[in-house]
PDB file of C-alpha atoms in Angstrom:
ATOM      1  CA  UNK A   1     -11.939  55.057 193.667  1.00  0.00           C
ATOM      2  CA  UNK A   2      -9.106  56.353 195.429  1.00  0.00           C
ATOM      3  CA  UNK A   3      -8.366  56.835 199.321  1.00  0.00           C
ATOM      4  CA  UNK A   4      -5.806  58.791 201.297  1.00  0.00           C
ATOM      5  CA  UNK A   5      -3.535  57.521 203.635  1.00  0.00           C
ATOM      6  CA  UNK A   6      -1.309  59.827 206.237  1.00  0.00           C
ATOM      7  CA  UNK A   7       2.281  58.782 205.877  1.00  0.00           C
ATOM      8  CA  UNK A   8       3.851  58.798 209.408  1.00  0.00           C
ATOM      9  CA  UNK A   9       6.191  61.705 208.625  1.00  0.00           C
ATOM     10  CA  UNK A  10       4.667  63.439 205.651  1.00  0.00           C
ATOM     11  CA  UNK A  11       1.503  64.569 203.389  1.00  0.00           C
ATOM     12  CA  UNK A  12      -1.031  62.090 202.780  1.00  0.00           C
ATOM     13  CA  UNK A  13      -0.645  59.513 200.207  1.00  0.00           C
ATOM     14  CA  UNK A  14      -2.973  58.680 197.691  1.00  0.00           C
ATOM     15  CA  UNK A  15      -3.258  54.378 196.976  1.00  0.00           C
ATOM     16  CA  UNK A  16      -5.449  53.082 194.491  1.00  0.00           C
ATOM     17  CA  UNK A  17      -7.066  49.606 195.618  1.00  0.00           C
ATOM     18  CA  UNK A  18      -5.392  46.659 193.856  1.00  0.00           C
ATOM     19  CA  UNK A  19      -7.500  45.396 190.799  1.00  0.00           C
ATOM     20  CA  UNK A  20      -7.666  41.760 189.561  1.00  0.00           C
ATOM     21  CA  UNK A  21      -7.900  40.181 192.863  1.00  0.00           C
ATOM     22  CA  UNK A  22      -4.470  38.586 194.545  1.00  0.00           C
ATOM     23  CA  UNK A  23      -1.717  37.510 192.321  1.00  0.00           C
ATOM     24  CA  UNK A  24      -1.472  34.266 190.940  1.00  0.00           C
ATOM     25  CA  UNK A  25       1.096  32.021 192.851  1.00  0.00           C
ATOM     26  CA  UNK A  26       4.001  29.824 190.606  1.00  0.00           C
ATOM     27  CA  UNK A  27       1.665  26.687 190.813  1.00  0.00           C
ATOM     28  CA  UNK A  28      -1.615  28.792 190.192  1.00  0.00           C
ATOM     29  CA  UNK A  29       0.365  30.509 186.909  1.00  0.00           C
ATOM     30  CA  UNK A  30       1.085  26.656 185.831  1.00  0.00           C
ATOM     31  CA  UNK A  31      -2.609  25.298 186.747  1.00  0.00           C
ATOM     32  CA  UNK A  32      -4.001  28.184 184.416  1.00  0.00           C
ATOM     33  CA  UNK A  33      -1.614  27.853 181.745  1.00  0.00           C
ATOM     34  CA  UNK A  34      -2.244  24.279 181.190  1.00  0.00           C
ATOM     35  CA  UNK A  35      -5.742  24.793 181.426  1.00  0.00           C
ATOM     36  CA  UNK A  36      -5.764  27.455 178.897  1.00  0.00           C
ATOM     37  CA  UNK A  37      -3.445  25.650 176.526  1.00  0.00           C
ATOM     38  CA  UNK A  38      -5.589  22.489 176.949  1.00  0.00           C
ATOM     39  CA  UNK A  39      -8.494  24.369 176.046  1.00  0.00           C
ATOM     40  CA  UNK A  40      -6.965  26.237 172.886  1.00  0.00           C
ATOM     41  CA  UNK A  41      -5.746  22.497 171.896  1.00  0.00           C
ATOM     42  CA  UNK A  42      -9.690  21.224 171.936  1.00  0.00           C
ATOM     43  CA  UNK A  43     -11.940  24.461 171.284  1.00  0.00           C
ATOM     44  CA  UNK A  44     -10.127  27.696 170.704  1.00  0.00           C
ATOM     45  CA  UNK A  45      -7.980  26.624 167.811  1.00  0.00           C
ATOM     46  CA  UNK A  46     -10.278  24.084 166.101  1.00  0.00           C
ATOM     47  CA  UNK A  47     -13.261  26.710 166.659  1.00  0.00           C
ATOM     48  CA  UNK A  48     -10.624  29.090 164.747  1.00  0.00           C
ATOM     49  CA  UNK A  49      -9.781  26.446 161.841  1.00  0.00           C
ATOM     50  CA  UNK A  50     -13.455  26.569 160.618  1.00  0.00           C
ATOM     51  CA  UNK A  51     -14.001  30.231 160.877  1.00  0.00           C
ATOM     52  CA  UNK A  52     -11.187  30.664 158.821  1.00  0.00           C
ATOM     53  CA  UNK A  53     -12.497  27.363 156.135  1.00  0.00           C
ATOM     54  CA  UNK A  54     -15.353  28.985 155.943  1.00  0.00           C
ATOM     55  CA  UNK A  55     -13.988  32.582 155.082  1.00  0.00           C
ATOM     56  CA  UNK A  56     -12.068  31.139 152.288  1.00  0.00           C
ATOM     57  CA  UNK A  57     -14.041  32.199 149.743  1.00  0.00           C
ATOM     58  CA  UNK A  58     -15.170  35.386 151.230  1.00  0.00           C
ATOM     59  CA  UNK A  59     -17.699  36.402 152.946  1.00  0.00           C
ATOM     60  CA  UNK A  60     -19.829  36.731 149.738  1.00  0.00           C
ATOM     61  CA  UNK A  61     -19.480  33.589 149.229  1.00  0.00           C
ATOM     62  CA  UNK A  62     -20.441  32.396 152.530  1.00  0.00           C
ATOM     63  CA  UNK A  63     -23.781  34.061 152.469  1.00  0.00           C
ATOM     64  CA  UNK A  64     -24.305  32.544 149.485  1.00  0.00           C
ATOM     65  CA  UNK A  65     -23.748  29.454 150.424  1.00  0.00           C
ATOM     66  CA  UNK A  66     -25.885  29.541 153.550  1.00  0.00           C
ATOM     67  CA  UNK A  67     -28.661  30.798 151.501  1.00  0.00           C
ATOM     68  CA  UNK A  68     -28.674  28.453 149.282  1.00  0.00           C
ATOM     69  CA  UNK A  69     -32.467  27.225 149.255  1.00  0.00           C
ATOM     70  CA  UNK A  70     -31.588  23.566 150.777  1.00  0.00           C
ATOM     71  CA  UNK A  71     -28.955  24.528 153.059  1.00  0.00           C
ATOM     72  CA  UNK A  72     -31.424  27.188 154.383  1.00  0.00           C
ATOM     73  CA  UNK A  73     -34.189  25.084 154.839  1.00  0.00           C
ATOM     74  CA  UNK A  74     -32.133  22.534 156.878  1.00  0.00           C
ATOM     75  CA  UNK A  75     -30.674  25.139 159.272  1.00  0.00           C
ATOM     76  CA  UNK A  76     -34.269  26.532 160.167  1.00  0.00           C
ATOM     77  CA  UNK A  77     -35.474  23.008 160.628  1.00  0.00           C
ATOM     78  CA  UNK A  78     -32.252  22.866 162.953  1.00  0.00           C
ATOM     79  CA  UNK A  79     -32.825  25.381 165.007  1.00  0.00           C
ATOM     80  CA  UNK A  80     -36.530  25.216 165.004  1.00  0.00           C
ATOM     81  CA  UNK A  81     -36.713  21.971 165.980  1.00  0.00           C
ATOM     82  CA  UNK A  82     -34.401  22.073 168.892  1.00  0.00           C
ATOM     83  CA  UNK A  83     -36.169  25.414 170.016  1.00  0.00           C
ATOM     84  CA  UNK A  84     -39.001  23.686 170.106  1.00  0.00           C
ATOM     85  CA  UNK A  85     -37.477  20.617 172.009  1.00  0.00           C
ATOM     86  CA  UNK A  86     -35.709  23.014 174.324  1.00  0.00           C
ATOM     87  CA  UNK A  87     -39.302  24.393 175.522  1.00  0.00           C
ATOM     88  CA  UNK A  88     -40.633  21.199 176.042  1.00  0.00           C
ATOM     89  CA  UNK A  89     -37.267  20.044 177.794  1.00  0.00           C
ATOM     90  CA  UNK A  90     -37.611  22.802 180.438  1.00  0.00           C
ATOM     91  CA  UNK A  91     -41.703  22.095 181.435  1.00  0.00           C
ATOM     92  CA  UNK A  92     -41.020  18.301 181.061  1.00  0.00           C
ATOM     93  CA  UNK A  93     -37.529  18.047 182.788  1.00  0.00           C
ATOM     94  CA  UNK A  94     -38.446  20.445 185.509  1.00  0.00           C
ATOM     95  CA  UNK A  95     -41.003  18.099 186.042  1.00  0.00           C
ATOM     96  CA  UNK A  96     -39.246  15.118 186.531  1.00  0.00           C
ATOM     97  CA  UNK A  97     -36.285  17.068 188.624  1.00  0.00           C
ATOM     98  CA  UNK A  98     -39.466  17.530 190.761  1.00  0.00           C
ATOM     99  CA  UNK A  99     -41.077  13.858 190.678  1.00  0.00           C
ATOM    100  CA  UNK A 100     -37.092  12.807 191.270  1.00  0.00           C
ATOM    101  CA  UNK A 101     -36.919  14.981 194.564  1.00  0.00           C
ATOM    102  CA  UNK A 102     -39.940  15.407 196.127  1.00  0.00           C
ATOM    103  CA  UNK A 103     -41.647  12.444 195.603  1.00  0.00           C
ATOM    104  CA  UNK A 104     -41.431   8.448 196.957  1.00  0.00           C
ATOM    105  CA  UNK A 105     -42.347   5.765 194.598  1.00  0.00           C
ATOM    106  CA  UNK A 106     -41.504   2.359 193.546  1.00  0.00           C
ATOM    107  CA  UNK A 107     -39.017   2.554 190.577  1.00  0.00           C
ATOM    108  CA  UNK A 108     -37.798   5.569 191.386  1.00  0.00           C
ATOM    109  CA  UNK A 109     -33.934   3.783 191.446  1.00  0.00           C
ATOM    110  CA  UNK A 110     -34.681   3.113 188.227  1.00  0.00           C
ATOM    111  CA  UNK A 111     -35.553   6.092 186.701  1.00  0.00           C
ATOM    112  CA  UNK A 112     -33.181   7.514 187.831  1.00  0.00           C
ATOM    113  CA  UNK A 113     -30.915   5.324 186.012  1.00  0.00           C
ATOM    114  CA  UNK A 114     -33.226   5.284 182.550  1.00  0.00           C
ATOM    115  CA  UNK A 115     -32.869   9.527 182.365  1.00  0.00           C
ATOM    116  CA  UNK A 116     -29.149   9.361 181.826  1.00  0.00           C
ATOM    117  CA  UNK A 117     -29.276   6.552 179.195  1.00  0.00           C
ATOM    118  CA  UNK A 118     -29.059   8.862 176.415  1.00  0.00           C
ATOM    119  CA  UNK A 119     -25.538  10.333 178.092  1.00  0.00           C
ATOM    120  CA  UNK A 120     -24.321   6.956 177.611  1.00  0.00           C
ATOM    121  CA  UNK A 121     -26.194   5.335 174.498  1.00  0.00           C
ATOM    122  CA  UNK A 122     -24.177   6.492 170.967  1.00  0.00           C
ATOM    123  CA  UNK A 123     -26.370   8.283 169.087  1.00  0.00           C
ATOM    124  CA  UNK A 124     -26.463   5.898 166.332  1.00  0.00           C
ATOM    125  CA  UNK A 125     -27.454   3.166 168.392  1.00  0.00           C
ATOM    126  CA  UNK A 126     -30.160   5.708 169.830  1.00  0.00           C
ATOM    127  CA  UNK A 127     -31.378   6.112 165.889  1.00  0.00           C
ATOM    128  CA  UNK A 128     -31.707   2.548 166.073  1.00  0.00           C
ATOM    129  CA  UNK A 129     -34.145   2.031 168.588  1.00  0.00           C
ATOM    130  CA  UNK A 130     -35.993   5.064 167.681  1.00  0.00           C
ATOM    131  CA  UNK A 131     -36.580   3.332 164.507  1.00  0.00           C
ATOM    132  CA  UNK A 132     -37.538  -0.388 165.798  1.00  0.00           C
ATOM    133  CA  UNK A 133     -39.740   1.252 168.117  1.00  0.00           C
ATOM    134  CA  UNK A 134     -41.378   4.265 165.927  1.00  0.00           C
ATOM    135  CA  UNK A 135     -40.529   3.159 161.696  1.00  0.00           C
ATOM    136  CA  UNK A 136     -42.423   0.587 159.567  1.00  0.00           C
ATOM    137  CA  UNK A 137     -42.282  -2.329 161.969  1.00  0.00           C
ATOM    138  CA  UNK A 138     -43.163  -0.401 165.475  1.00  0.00           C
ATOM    139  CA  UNK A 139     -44.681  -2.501 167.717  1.00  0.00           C
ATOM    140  CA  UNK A 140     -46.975   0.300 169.003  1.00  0.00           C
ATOM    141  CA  UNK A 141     -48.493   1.233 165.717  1.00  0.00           C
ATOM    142  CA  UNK A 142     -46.735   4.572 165.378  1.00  0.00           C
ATOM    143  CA  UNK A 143     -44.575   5.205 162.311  1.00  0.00           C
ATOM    144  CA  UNK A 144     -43.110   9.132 162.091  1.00  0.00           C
ATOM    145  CA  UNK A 145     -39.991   7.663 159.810  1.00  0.00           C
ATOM    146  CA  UNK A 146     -39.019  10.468 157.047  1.00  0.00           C
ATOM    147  CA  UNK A 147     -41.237  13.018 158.950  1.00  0.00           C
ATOM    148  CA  UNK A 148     -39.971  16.100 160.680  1.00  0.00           C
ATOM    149  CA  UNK A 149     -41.637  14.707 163.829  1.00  0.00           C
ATOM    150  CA  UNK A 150     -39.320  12.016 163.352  1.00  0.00           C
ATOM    151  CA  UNK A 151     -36.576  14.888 163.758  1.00  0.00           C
ATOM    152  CA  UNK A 152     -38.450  16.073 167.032  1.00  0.00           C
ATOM    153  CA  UNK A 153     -38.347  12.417 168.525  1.00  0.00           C
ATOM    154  CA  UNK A 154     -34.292  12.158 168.208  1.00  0.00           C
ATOM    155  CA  UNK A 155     -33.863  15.610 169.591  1.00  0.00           C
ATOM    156  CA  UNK A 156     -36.341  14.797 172.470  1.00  0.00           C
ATOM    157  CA  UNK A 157     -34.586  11.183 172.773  1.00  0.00           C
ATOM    158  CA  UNK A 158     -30.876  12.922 173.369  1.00  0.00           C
ATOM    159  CA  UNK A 159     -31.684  16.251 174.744  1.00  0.00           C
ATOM    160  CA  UNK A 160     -33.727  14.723 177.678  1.00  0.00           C
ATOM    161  CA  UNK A 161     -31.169  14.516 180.714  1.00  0.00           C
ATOM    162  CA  UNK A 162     -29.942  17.980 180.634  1.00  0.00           C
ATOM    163  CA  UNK A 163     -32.432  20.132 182.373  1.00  0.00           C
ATOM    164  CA  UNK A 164     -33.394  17.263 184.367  1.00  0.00           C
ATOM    165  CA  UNK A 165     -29.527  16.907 185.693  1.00  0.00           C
ATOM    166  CA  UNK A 166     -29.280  20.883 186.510  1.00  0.00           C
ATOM    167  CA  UNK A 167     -32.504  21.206 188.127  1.00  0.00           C
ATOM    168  CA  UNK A 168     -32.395  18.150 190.526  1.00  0.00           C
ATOM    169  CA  UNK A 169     -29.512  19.274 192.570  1.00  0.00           C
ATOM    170  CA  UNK A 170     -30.800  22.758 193.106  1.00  0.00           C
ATOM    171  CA  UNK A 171     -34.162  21.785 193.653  1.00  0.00           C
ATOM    172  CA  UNK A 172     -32.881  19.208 196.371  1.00  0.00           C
ATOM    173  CA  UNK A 173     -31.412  22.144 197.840  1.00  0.00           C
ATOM    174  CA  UNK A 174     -34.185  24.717 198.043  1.00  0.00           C
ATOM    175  CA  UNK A 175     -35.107  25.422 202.027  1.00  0.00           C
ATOM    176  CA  UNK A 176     -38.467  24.267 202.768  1.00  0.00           C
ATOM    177  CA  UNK A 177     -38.820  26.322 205.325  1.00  0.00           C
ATOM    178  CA  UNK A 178     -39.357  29.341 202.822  1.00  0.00           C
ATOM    179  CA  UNK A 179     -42.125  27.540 201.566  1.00  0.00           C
ATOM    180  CA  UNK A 180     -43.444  26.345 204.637  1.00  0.00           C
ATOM    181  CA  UNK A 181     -43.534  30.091 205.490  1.00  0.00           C
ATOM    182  CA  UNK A 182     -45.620  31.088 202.409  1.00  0.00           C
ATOM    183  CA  UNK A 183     -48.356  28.743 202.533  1.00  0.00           C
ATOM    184  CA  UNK A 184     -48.810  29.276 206.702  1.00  0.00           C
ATOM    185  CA  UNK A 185     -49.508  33.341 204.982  1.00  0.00           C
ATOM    186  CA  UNK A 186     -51.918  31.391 202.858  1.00  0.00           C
ATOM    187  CA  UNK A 187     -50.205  31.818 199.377  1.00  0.00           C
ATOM    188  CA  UNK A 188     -51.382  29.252 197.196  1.00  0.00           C
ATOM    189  CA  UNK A 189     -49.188  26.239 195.729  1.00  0.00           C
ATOM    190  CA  UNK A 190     -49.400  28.307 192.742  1.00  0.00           C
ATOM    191  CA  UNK A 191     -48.357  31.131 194.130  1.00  0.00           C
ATOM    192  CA  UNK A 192     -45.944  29.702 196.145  1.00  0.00           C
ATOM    193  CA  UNK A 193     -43.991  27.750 193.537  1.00  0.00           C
ATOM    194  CA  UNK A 194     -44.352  30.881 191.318  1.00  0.00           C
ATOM    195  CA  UNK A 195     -42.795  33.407 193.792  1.00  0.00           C
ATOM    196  CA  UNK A 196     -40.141  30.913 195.798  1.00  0.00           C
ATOM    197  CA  UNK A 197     -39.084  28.096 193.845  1.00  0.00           C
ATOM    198  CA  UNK A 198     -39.007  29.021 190.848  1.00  0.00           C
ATOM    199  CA  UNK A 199     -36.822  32.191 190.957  1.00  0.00           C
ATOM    200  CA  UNK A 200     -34.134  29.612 192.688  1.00  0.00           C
ATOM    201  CA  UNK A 201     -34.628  27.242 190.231  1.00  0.00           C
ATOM    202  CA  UNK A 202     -34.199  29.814 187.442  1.00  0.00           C
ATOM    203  CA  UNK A 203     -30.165  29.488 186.771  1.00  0.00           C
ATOM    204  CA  UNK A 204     -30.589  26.070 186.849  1.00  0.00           C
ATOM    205  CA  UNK A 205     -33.308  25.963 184.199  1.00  0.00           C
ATOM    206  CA  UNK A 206     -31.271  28.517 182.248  1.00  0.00           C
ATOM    207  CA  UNK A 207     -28.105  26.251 181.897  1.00  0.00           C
ATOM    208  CA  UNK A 208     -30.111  23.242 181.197  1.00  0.00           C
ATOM    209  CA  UNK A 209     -31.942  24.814 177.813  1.00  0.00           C
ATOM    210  CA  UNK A 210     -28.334  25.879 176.560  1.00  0.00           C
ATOM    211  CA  UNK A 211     -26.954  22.809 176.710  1.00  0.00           C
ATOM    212  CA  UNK A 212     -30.213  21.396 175.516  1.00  0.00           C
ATOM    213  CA  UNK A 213     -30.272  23.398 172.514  1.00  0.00           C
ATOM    214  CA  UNK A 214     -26.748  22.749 171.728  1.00  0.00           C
ATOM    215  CA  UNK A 215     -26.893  19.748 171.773  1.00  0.00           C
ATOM    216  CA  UNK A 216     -29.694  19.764 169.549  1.00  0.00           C
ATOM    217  CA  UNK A 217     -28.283  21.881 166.932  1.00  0.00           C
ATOM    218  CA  UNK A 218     -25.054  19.303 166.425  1.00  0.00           C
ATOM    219  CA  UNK A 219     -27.362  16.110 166.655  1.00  0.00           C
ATOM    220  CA  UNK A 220     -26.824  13.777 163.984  1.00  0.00           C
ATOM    221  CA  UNK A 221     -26.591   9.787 164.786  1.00  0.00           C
ATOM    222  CA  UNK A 222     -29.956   9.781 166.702  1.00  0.00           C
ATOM    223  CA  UNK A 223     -31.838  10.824 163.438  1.00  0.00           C
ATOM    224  CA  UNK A 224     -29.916   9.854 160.595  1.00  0.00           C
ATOM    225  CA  UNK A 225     -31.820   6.722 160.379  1.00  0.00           C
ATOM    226  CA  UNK A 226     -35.314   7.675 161.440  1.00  0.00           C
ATOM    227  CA  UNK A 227     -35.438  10.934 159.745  1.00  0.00           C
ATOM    228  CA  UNK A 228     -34.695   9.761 156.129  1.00  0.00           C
ATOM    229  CA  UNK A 229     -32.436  12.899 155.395  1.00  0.00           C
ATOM    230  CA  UNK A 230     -34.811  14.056 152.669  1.00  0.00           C
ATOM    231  CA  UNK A 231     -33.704  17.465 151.093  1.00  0.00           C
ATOM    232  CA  UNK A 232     -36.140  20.407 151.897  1.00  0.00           C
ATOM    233  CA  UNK A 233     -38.068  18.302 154.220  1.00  0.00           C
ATOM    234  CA  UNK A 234     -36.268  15.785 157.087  1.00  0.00           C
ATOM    235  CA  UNK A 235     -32.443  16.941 156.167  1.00  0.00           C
ATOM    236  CA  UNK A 236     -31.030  18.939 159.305  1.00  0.00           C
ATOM    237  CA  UNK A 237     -27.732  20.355 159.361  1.00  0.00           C
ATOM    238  CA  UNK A 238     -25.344  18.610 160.444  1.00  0.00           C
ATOM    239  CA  UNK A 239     -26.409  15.854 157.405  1.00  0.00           C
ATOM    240  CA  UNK A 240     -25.813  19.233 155.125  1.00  0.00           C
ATOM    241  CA  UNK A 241     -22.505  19.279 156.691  1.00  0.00           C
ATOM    242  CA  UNK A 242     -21.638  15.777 155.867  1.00  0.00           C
ATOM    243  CA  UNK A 243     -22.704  16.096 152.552  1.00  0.00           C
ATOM    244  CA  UNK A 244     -20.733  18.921 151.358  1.00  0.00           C
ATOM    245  CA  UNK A 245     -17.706  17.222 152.969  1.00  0.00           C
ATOM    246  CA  UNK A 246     -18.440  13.908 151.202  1.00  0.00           C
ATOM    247  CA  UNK A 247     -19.126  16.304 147.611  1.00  0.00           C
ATOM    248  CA  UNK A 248     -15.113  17.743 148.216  1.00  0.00           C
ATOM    249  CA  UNK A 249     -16.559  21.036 149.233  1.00  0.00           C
ATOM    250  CA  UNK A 250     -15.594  21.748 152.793  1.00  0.00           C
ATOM    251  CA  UNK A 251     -15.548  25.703 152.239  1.00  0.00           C
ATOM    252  CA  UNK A 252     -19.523  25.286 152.298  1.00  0.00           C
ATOM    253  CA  UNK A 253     -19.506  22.885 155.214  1.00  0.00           C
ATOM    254  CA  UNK A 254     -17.513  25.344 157.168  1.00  0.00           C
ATOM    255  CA  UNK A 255     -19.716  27.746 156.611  1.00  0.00           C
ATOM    256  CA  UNK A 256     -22.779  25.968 157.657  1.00  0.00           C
ATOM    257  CA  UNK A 257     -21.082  25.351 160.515  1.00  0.00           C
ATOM    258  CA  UNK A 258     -19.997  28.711 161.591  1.00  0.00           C
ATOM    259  CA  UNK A 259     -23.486  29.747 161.247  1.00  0.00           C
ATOM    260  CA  UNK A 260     -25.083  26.813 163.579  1.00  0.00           C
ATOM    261  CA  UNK A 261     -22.110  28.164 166.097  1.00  0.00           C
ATOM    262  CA  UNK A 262     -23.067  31.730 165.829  1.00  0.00           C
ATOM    263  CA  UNK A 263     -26.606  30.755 166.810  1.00  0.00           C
ATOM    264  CA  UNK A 264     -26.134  28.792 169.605  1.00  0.00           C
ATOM    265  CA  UNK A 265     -22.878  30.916 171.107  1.00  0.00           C
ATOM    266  CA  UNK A 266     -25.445  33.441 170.966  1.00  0.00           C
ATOM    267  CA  UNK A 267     -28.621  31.474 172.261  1.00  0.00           C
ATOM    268  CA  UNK A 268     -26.041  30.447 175.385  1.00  0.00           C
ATOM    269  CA  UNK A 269     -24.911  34.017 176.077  1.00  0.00           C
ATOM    270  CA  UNK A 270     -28.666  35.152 176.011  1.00  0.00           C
ATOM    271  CA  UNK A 271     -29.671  32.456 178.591  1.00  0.00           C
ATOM    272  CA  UNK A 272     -26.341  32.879 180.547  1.00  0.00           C
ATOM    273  CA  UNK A 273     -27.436  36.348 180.914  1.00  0.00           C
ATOM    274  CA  UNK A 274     -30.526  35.434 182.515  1.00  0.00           C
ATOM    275  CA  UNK A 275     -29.004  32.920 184.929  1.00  0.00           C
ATOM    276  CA  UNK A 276     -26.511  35.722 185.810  1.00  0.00           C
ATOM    277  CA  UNK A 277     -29.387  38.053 186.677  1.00  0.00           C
ATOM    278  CA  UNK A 278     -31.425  35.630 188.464  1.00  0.00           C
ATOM    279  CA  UNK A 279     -29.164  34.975 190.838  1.00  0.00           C
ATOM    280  CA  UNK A 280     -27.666  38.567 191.300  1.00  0.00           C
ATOM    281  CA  UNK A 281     -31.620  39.220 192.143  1.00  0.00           C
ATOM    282  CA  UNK A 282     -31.729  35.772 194.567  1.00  0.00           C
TER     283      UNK A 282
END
């Protein structure tokens, strides 16, 4: 859009707004170089390494190895399984984000320490307890070892603390006054969480289940133990991955890997689009 401006002695003169925002200043133009060489040093150029592993044999010869029968059925035991954990992640870590910040009980310090023990436990030592507590010897009388809910467990076990992390702070911030409003009209809890929280709490949710399902998708120490790594029936994808590598192959690892990044760069664009529309609606 353009707009005309009356020069003092003269016709008008068209100016076209500035696009792009200000300029950067010298510091600014440092800060973001850095930051974008730092980030091609970690993501962009290893990201570009595998693509281009993977390509090596062509792209006939990626397909064929992702369709290779066991290769396949890992990768929809993947991403089906931490689908399905993702769902559960956003009913039971919305949840908690609520029990966390609306309600007072004894403990509650220490829950709130337990829910980011999986941030800091390594995975392997994660796989570990998952098996004392649910293999041969459990103590509760509950052995999943070398099932695929075995595979569920670790993904629940190390997926947990996401959406409960990016909830709580929004949800601590919500106005109460908003709801205080809706239930003097008489709207229902129901109703009320349905048509004023959770819109707010939306984005939030969103960002959670990405990282949830990421993270997910690349497990590997949590299960490795528990799951048994059985082909066609426990073996996930990222034990695929290790195997090819340990077989000398790593064109096929590669392009297993590719593929689990395709899914979730496009699962995380998908939800990022709905947190971007929530909150252009909020």
């Amino acid at each position: 859009m353009t707009s005309a401006v009356l020069a003092p002695d003269g016709p008008a003169v068209t100016r076209r707004p500035a696009r792009g925002g200000l300029p950067l200043t010298p510091v600014s133009g440092l800060g973001l170089g850095v930051a974008m060489l730092w980030f091609s040093l970690l993501v962009l150029i290893p990201l570009a390494a595998v693509v281009v592993t993977a390509s090596q044999g062509g792209w006939a010869g990626l397909w064929q190895t992702v369709t290779n029968e066991q290769t396949a059925a890992a990768i929809r035991l993947t991403v089906g399984t931490a689908a399905l954990v993702t769902l559960v992640n956003i009913v039971m870590g919305t949840l908690i984000a609520w029990v966390l910040v609306r309600d007072r009980f004894a403990g509650k310090r220490v829950l709130e320490i337990l829910i980011d023990v999986p941030f800091a436990l390594p995975t392997i030592v994660a796989g570990l307890v998952l098996l004392s507590l649910y293999g041969p010897d459990s103590p509760l009388g509950v052995n999943v070892a070398n099932t695929r809910a075995a595979v569920f467990l670790a993904f629940l076990f190390v997926t947990l603390p996401f959406i409960v992390r990016t909830v709580q702070p929004v949800l601590a911030e919500l106005d109460p006054e908003a709801e205080e409003a809706a239930a003097s009209l008489g709207a229902s809890r129901l109703t009320t969480f349905r048509r004023i929280i959770l819109p707010g709490l939306t984005p939030a949710i969103a960002a959670g289940a990405a990282l949830s399902f990421a993270r997910g998708v690349s497990e590997y120490g949590s299960l490795v133990l528990l799951s048994g790594n059985l082909p066609m029936r426990t073996e996930v994808a990222s034990v695929r991955i290790l195997s090819s590598i340990e077989n000398d192959n790593p064109d096929s690892a590669a392009a297993v890997a590719v593929v689990l990044l395709a899914i979730s760069f496009a699962v995380i664009v998908v939800l990022d689009l709905i947190q971007r529309r929530m909150v252009r609606r909020g």
